[in-house]
mmCIF file of C-alpha atoms and ligand atoms in Angstrom:
data_model
loop_
_atom_site.group_PDB
_atom_site.id
_atom_site.type_symbol
_atom_site.label_atom_id
_atom_site.label_comp_id
_atom_site.label_asym_id
_atom_site.label_seq_id
_atom_site.Cartn_x
_atom_site.Cartn_y
_atom_site.Cartn_z
ATOM 1 C CA UNK O 1 11.897 58.772 -28.771
ATOM 2 C CA UNK O 2 8.665 58.901 -26.955
ATOM 3 C CA UNK O 3 8.974 60.985 -24.565
ATOM 4 C CA UNK O 4 7.308 60.373 -20.985
ATOM 5 C CA UNK O 5 4.815 62.490 -19.842
ATOM 6 C CA UNK O 6 5.270 64.999 -16.673
ATOM 7 C CA UNK O 7 1.415 65.062 -15.340
ATOM 8 C CA UNK O 8 -1.370 62.073 -15.132
ATOM 9 C CA UNK O 9 -3.343 65.022 -16.747
ATOM 10 C CA UNK O 10 -4.152 64.718 -20.508
ATOM 11 C CA UNK O 11 -5.071 69.062 -20.676
ATOM 12 C CA UNK O 12 -1.595 69.505 -17.955
ATOM 13 C CA UNK O 13 0.537 67.637 -20.970
ATOM 14 C CA UNK O 14 -0.644 69.130 -23.733
ATOM 15 C CA UNK O 15 -0.029 72.589 -22.755
ATOM 16 C CA UNK O 16 3.292 71.381 -21.130
ATOM 17 C CA UNK O 17 4.181 70.872 -24.756
ATOM 18 C CA UNK O 18 2.581 73.883 -25.754
ATOM 19 C CA UNK O 19 4.907 75.930 -23.429
ATOM 20 C CA UNK O 20 7.875 74.036 -25.378
ATOM 21 C CA UNK O 21 7.483 74.686 -28.636
ATOM 22 C CA UNK O 22 6.543 77.973 -27.688
ATOM 23 C CA UNK O 23 10.164 77.995 -25.481
ATOM 24 C CA UNK O 24 8.310 79.085 -22.172
ATOM 25 C CA UNK O 25 10.744 77.648 -18.764
ATOM 26 C CA UNK O 26 7.405 75.784 -16.684
ATOM 27 C CA UNK O 27 7.995 74.680 -13.175
ATOM 28 C CA UNK O 28 8.777 70.761 -15.218
ATOM 29 C CA UNK O 29 12.084 72.958 -17.135
ATOM 30 C CA UNK O 30 13.275 74.466 -13.739
ATOM 31 C CA UNK O 31 13.109 71.176 -11.645
ATOM 32 C CA UNK O 32 14.948 69.226 -14.248
ATOM 33 C CA UNK O 33 17.677 72.207 -14.311
ATOM 34 C CA UNK O 34 17.805 71.778 -10.559
ATOM 35 C CA UNK O 35 18.831 68.318 -10.488
ATOM 36 C CA UNK O 36 20.461 66.607 -8.330
ATOM 37 C CA UNK O 37 18.359 68.501 -5.796
ATOM 38 C CA UNK O 38 20.040 69.275 -2.513
ATOM 39 C CA UNK O 39 20.348 65.628 -0.015
ATOM 40 C CA UNK O 40 21.353 67.730 3.033
ATOM 41 C CA UNK O 41 17.767 70.021 2.278
ATOM 42 C CA UNK O 42 15.342 66.772 0.821
ATOM 43 C CA UNK O 43 16.477 65.247 4.106
ATOM 44 C CA UNK O 44 15.649 68.155 6.495
ATOM 45 C CA UNK O 45 19.028 67.807 8.245
ATOM 46 C CA UNK O 46 19.867 71.604 7.182
ATOM 47 C CA UNK O 47 19.898 74.194 9.692
ATOM 48 C CA UNK O 48 19.646 77.971 8.724
ATOM 49 C CA UNK O 49 17.940 79.326 11.867
ATOM 50 C CA UNK O 50 20.621 81.444 13.203
ATOM 51 C CA UNK O 51 23.546 83.312 11.146
ATOM 52 C CA UNK O 52 26.528 80.599 12.894
ATOM 53 C CA UNK O 53 25.011 78.009 10.224
ATOM 54 C CA UNK O 54 24.115 77.261 8.316
ATOM 55 C CA UNK O 55 24.843 73.549 10.306
ATOM 56 C CA UNK O 56 24.309 70.542 7.776
ATOM 57 C CA UNK O 57 24.069 66.691 9.701
ATOM 58 C CA UNK O 58 25.711 64.234 7.987
ATOM 59 C CA UNK O 59 23.343 61.383 7.298
ATOM 60 C CA UNK O 60 25.544 58.474 6.539
ATOM 61 C CA UNK O 61 26.914 59.059 10.061
ATOM 62 C CA UNK O 62 30.959 59.979 9.030
ATOM 63 C CA UNK O 63 30.419 63.241 9.691
ATOM 64 C CA UNK O 64 29.226 65.805 12.146
ATOM 65 C CA UNK O 65 26.102 65.047 14.057
ATOM 66 C CA UNK O 66 25.978 68.079 15.552
ATOM 67 C CA UNK O 67 24.868 71.776 14.751
ATOM 68 C CA UNK O 68 27.992 74.752 15.760
ATOM 69 C CA UNK O 69 25.019 75.719 18.867
ATOM 70 C CA UNK O 70 24.916 70.858 19.930
ATOM 71 C CA UNK O 71 21.165 70.190 17.615
ATOM 72 C CA UNK O 72 20.523 67.206 16.334
ATOM 73 C CA UNK O 73 19.387 65.662 13.469
ATOM 74 C CA UNK O 74 15.971 65.150 15.300
ATOM 75 C CA UNK O 75 16.240 68.856 16.002
ATOM 76 C CA UNK O 76 17.028 70.280 13.122
ATOM 77 C CA UNK O 77 14.601 68.311 11.383
ATOM 78 C CA UNK O 78 11.962 68.490 13.688
ATOM 79 C CA UNK O 79 12.545 72.414 14.110
ATOM 80 C CA UNK O 80 12.416 72.705 10.378
ATOM 81 C CA UNK O 81 9.249 70.957 9.552
ATOM 82 C CA UNK O 82 7.882 72.998 12.627
ATOM 83 C CA UNK O 83 9.058 76.576 10.491
ATOM 84 C CA UNK O 84 7.047 74.753 7.376
ATOM 85 C CA UNK O 85 4.007 74.168 9.472
ATOM 86 C CA UNK O 86 4.004 78.398 11.314
ATOM 87 C CA UNK O 87 4.309 79.384 7.822
ATOM 88 C CA UNK O 88 1.400 77.313 6.221
ATOM 89 C CA UNK O 89 -0.840 78.620 9.501
ATOM 90 C CA UNK O 90 0.351 82.056 8.898
ATOM 91 C CA UNK O 91 -0.492 81.618 4.929
ATOM 92 C CA UNK O 92 -3.984 80.341 5.944
ATOM 93 C CA UNK O 93 -4.665 82.511 8.362
ATOM 94 C CA UNK O 94 -3.763 85.692 7.408
ATOM 95 C CA UNK O 95 -6.449 84.898 4.329
ATOM 96 C CA UNK O 96 -9.032 83.896 7.285
ATOM 97 C CA UNK O 97 -8.534 87.708 8.872
ATOM 98 C CA UNK O 98 -8.609 89.804 5.237
ATOM 99 C CA UNK O 99 -11.557 87.453 5.105
ATOM 100 C CA UNK O 100 -12.831 88.507 8.341
ATOM 101 C CA UNK O 101 -12.255 92.538 7.373
ATOM 102 C CA UNK O 102 -13.511 91.794 4.627
ATOM 103 C CA UNK O 103 -17.163 91.128 6.397
ATOM 104 C CA UNK O 104 -16.155 94.043 8.615
ATOM 105 C CA UNK O 105 -17.207 96.147 5.019
ATOM 106 C CA UNK O 106 -19.938 94.921 4.509
ATOM 107 C CA UNK O 107 -21.266 95.782 7.815
ATOM 108 C CA UNK O 108 -20.083 99.031 8.236
ATOM 109 C CA UNK O 109 -20.134 100.865 4.533
ATOM 110 C CA UNK O 110 -22.733 99.166 2.037
ATOM 111 C CA UNK O 111 -20.494 100.931 -0.729
ATOM 112 C CA UNK O 112 -17.687 98.594 0.042
ATOM 113 C CA UNK O 113 -18.692 96.211 -2.469
ATOM 114 C CA UNK O 114 -18.988 93.657 -0.578
ATOM 115 C CA UNK O 115 -22.089 92.180 1.426
ATOM 116 C CA UNK O 116 -23.925 89.013 3.076
ATOM 117 C CA UNK O 117 -24.925 86.959 0.838
ATOM 118 C CA UNK O 118 -25.663 83.958 3.241
ATOM 119 C CA UNK O 119 -27.796 85.276 6.786
ATOM 120 C CA UNK O 120 -28.554 81.846 7.742
ATOM 121 C CA UNK O 121 -24.799 80.816 7.888
ATOM 122 C CA UNK O 122 -24.267 84.658 9.261
ATOM 123 C CA UNK O 123 -26.900 83.482 12.306
ATOM 124 C CA UNK O 124 -25.510 80.117 13.126
ATOM 125 C CA UNK O 125 -22.209 81.204 12.903
ATOM 126 C CA UNK O 126 -23.190 84.323 15.211
ATOM 127 C CA UNK O 127 -24.726 81.435 18.035
ATOM 128 C CA UNK O 128 -22.184 79.827 18.332
ATOM 129 C CA UNK O 129 -19.971 82.910 18.972
ATOM 130 C CA UNK O 130 -22.868 83.835 21.759
ATOM 131 C CA UNK O 131 -23.558 86.747 20.134
ATOM 132 C CA UNK O 132 -26.996 88.455 20.721
ATOM 133 C CA UNK O 133 -29.302 88.946 17.250
ATOM 134 C CA UNK O 134 -32.545 89.188 18.356
ATOM 135 C CA UNK O 135 -33.858 92.400 17.365
ATOM 136 C CA UNK O 136 -30.355 92.883 15.018
ATOM 137 C CA UNK O 137 -30.212 93.286 11.040
ATOM 138 C CA UNK O 138 -27.877 90.899 9.602
ATOM 139 C CA UNK O 139 -24.925 94.092 9.333
ATOM 140 C CA UNK O 140 -25.201 94.547 13.542
ATOM 141 C CA UNK O 141 -24.245 91.067 13.771
ATOM 142 C CA UNK O 142 -21.974 90.455 11.402
ATOM 143 C CA UNK O 143 -20.492 92.935 12.580
ATOM 144 C CA UNK O 144 -19.893 91.349 15.566
ATOM 145 C CA UNK O 145 -19.342 87.737 13.544
ATOM 146 C CA UNK O 146 -16.526 89.883 12.079
ATOM 147 C CA UNK O 147 -15.170 91.139 15.207
ATOM 148 C CA UNK O 148 -15.107 87.938 17.628
ATOM 149 C CA UNK O 149 -13.388 86.309 14.617
ATOM 150 C CA UNK O 150 -10.731 89.043 14.345
ATOM 151 C CA UNK O 151 -10.108 88.254 18.350
ATOM 152 C CA UNK O 152 -9.337 84.882 17.915
ATOM 153 C CA UNK O 153 -6.415 85.672 16.527
ATOM 154 C CA UNK O 154 -4.955 87.781 19.291
ATOM 155 C CA UNK O 155 -7.123 87.020 22.525
ATOM 156 C CA UNK O 156 -3.985 86.490 25.453
ATOM 157 C CA UNK O 157 -6.311 83.643 27.140
ATOM 158 C CA UNK O 158 -8.825 80.639 25.915
ATOM 159 C CA UNK O 159 -9.063 77.829 23.132
ATOM 160 C CA UNK O 160 -10.319 78.666 19.593
ATOM 161 C CA UNK O 161 -13.882 79.339 19.812
ATOM 162 C CA UNK O 162 -14.129 76.770 16.254
ATOM 163 C CA UNK O 163 -12.011 74.066 17.592
ATOM 164 C CA UNK O 164 -15.169 73.395 20.273
ATOM 165 C CA UNK O 165 -16.635 71.804 16.744
ATOM 166 C CA UNK O 166 -14.497 68.473 16.956
ATOM 167 C CA UNK O 167 -15.997 65.370 18.822
ATOM 168 C CA UNK O 168 -14.876 65.273 21.893
ATOM 169 C CA UNK O 169 -13.414 61.949 22.543
ATOM 170 C CA UNK O 170 -10.392 64.134 19.716
ATOM 171 C CA UNK O 171 -10.987 67.635 21.918
ATOM 172 C CA UNK O 172 -9.457 65.209 25.395
ATOM 173 C CA UNK O 173 -6.506 63.917 23.197
ATOM 174 C CA UNK O 174 -6.006 67.294 22.209
ATOM 175 C CA UNK O 175 -6.203 68.476 25.657
ATOM 176 C CA UNK O 176 -3.912 65.640 27.269
ATOM 177 C CA UNK O 177 -1.080 66.110 24.653
ATOM 178 C CA UNK O 178 -1.339 70.389 25.319
ATOM 179 C CA UNK O 179 -2.006 70.254 21.873
ATOM 180 C CA UNK O 180 -5.515 72.523 21.624
ATOM 181 C CA UNK O 181 -4.989 75.513 20.219
ATOM 182 C CA UNK O 182 -5.581 79.129 21.439
ATOM 183 C CA UNK O 183 -5.205 82.606 19.615
ATOM 184 C CA UNK O 184 -3.814 81.776 16.185
ATOM 185 C CA UNK O 185 -1.209 84.415 15.791
ATOM 186 C CA UNK O 186 0.172 83.484 19.207
ATOM 187 C CA UNK O 187 0.407 80.000 18.657
ATOM 188 C CA UNK O 188 2.997 80.938 15.106
ATOM 189 C CA UNK O 189 4.808 83.662 17.311
ATOM 190 C CA UNK O 190 5.429 80.284 20.271
ATOM 191 C CA UNK O 191 6.238 78.067 17.342
ATOM 192 C CA UNK O 192 9.030 80.315 16.102
ATOM 193 C CA UNK O 193 10.230 81.342 19.507
ATOM 194 C CA UNK O 194 10.271 77.497 20.347
ATOM 195 C CA UNK O 195 12.144 76.773 17.038
ATOM 196 C CA UNK O 196 14.892 79.802 17.630
ATOM 197 C CA UNK O 197 18.627 78.861 18.039
ATOM 198 C CA UNK O 198 19.277 77.627 21.947
ATOM 199 C CA UNK O 199 15.059 77.407 23.025
ATOM 200 C CA UNK O 200 13.384 73.557 22.470
ATOM 201 C CA UNK O 201 16.642 70.646 21.574
ATOM 202 C CA UNK O 202 13.322 67.706 22.125
ATOM 203 C CA UNK O 203 12.332 67.235 18.525
ATOM 204 C CA UNK O 204 8.533 65.401 20.016
ATOM 205 C CA UNK O 205 8.143 68.690 22.099
ATOM 206 C CA UNK O 206 9.048 70.672 19.347
ATOM 207 C CA UNK O 207 6.506 68.352 17.125
ATOM 208 C CA UNK O 208 3.314 68.786 19.282
ATOM 209 C CA UNK O 209 4.374 72.531 19.236
ATOM 210 C CA UNK O 210 4.182 72.324 15.259
ATOM 211 C CA UNK O 211 0.894 69.515 15.706
ATOM 212 C CA UNK O 212 -0.849 73.028 18.360
ATOM 213 C CA UNK O 213 -0.171 75.435 15.700
ATOM 214 C CA UNK O 214 -0.744 72.885 12.678
ATOM 215 C CA UNK O 215 -4.786 73.176 14.437
ATOM 216 C CA UNK O 216 -4.680 76.676 14.857
ATOM 217 C CA UNK O 217 -4.151 76.766 10.656
ATOM 218 C CA UNK O 218 -7.143 74.121 10.275
ATOM 219 C CA UNK O 219 -9.513 74.929 13.425
ATOM 220 C CA UNK O 220 -9.055 78.695 13.315
ATOM 221 C CA UNK O 221 -7.975 80.494 10.245
ATOM 222 C CA UNK O 222 -8.522 78.280 7.598
ATOM 223 C CA UNK O 223 -11.824 77.876 8.941
ATOM 224 C CA UNK O 224 -13.077 81.436 9.552
ATOM 225 C CA UNK O 225 -12.106 82.259 5.857
ATOM 226 C CA UNK O 226 -13.695 79.786 5.000
ATOM 227 C CA UNK O 227 -17.278 79.823 6.988
ATOM 228 C CA UNK O 228 -17.073 83.480 6.367
ATOM 229 C CA UNK O 229 -16.051 83.620 2.695
ATOM 230 C CA UNK O 230 -19.756 81.561 2.574
ATOM 231 C CA UNK O 231 -21.370 84.174 4.192
ATOM 232 C CA UNK O 232 -19.953 86.421 2.193
ATOM 233 C CA UNK O 233 -19.751 85.213 -1.646
ATOM 234 C CA UNK O 234 -22.721 81.721 -0.598
ATOM 235 C CA UNK O 235 -22.013 78.642 0.386
ATOM 236 C CA UNK O 236 -21.153 76.177 -2.232
ATOM 237 C CA UNK O 237 -23.344 73.373 -3.413
ATOM 238 C CA UNK O 238 -23.260 71.222 -6.401
ATOM 239 C CA UNK O 239 -22.966 72.224 -9.595
ATOM 240 C CA UNK O 240 -22.398 70.614 -13.431
ATOM 241 C CA UNK O 241 -19.832 72.774 -14.617
ATOM 242 C CA UNK O 242 -16.737 72.573 -16.941
ATOM 243 C CA UNK O 243 -13.570 72.460 -14.954
ATOM 244 C CA UNK O 244 -9.727 71.782 -16.109
ATOM 245 C CA UNK O 245 -8.252 73.781 -19.260
ATOM 246 C CA UNK O 246 -11.162 73.642 -21.069
ATOM 247 C CA UNK O 247 -12.909 76.469 -19.662
ATOM 248 C CA UNK O 248 -10.475 79.013 -21.239
ATOM 249 C CA UNK O 249 -12.091 80.798 -24.073
ATOM 250 C CA UNK O 250 -9.951 82.820 -26.364
ATOM 251 C CA UNK O 251 -12.058 85.356 -27.550
ATOM 252 C CA UNK O 252 -13.036 86.216 -23.961
ATOM 253 C CA UNK O 253 -10.595 87.579 -21.631
ATOM 254 C CA UNK O 254 -9.926 84.831 -18.959
ATOM 255 C CA UNK O 255 -9.088 85.737 -15.229
ATOM 256 C CA UNK O 256 -7.889 82.764 -13.698
ATOM 257 C CA UNK O 257 -8.422 82.727 -9.653
ATOM 258 C CA UNK O 258 -5.395 80.475 -7.616
ATOM 259 C CA UNK O 259 -6.478 79.803 -3.858
HETATM 260 S S1 LIG H 1 20.930 77.040 14.893
HETATM 261 FE FE1 LIG H 1 22.293 75.233 15.582
HETATM 262 S S2 LIG H 1 22.036 74.201 13.928
HETATM 263 FE FE2 LIG H 1 21.236 75.471 13.230
HETATM 264 S S3 LIG H 1 22.072 76.911 12.608
HETATM 265 FE FE3 LIG H 1 22.414 77.892 13.942
HETATM 266 S S4 LIG H 1 24.284 77.079 14.817
HETATM 267 FE FE4 LIG H 1 23.251 75.803 13.040
#
């Protein structure tokens, strides 16, 4: 009996078969063992936000339509999605913070192992953040850029600097909807607060806050990570290269970076 391929990537499929021959359990095996997955969880109508739960809404309308606290299916789904956004924003953005800290190390400590590879990009960022450059070394400027980026995580007032790169009509829409992001950490905290039991039950409001947090991720933490990595490790350019599992060499130490 012919097996249905588990991936469209032939190299991946080969490795899946390889793993099966070796008796190594991988994600596909764990997914199969999990069947059927929880239908309430899949729909997002199970709530574990507080210790009175878990509560679940009957999607067919026969059983409970509200959690113990009175949250409806719409509220629960919106809160679950928003909390996932907050977690994603935290993961991406804390990465960005770590890169800003690495840039600070590169600026302050020549022994750190980090150095500035793309000075042009650094100076463009300095201009964007209003950092003086005349007569200043790349390291002096980098220190101020790193500090300015770190402040983006917790500044008490104002919009994100990098979000100003968005086109004017887009920024107008964000401001009208009240979703122009401020400090990155604050957006995560605000969303976790807002989605807690007994705080905000309006699904539209919850989703708007989720969008603001997502924008803080994309136009804040993730953008800081990308731009400062370019400064530290060089801006990417197109190259011809081998990709996929074909890069692995049995005679070498193969280090696989995920991210
Ligand atoms: S927040 Fe409401 S719906 Fe969620 S677990 Fe607590 S009581 Fe149940």
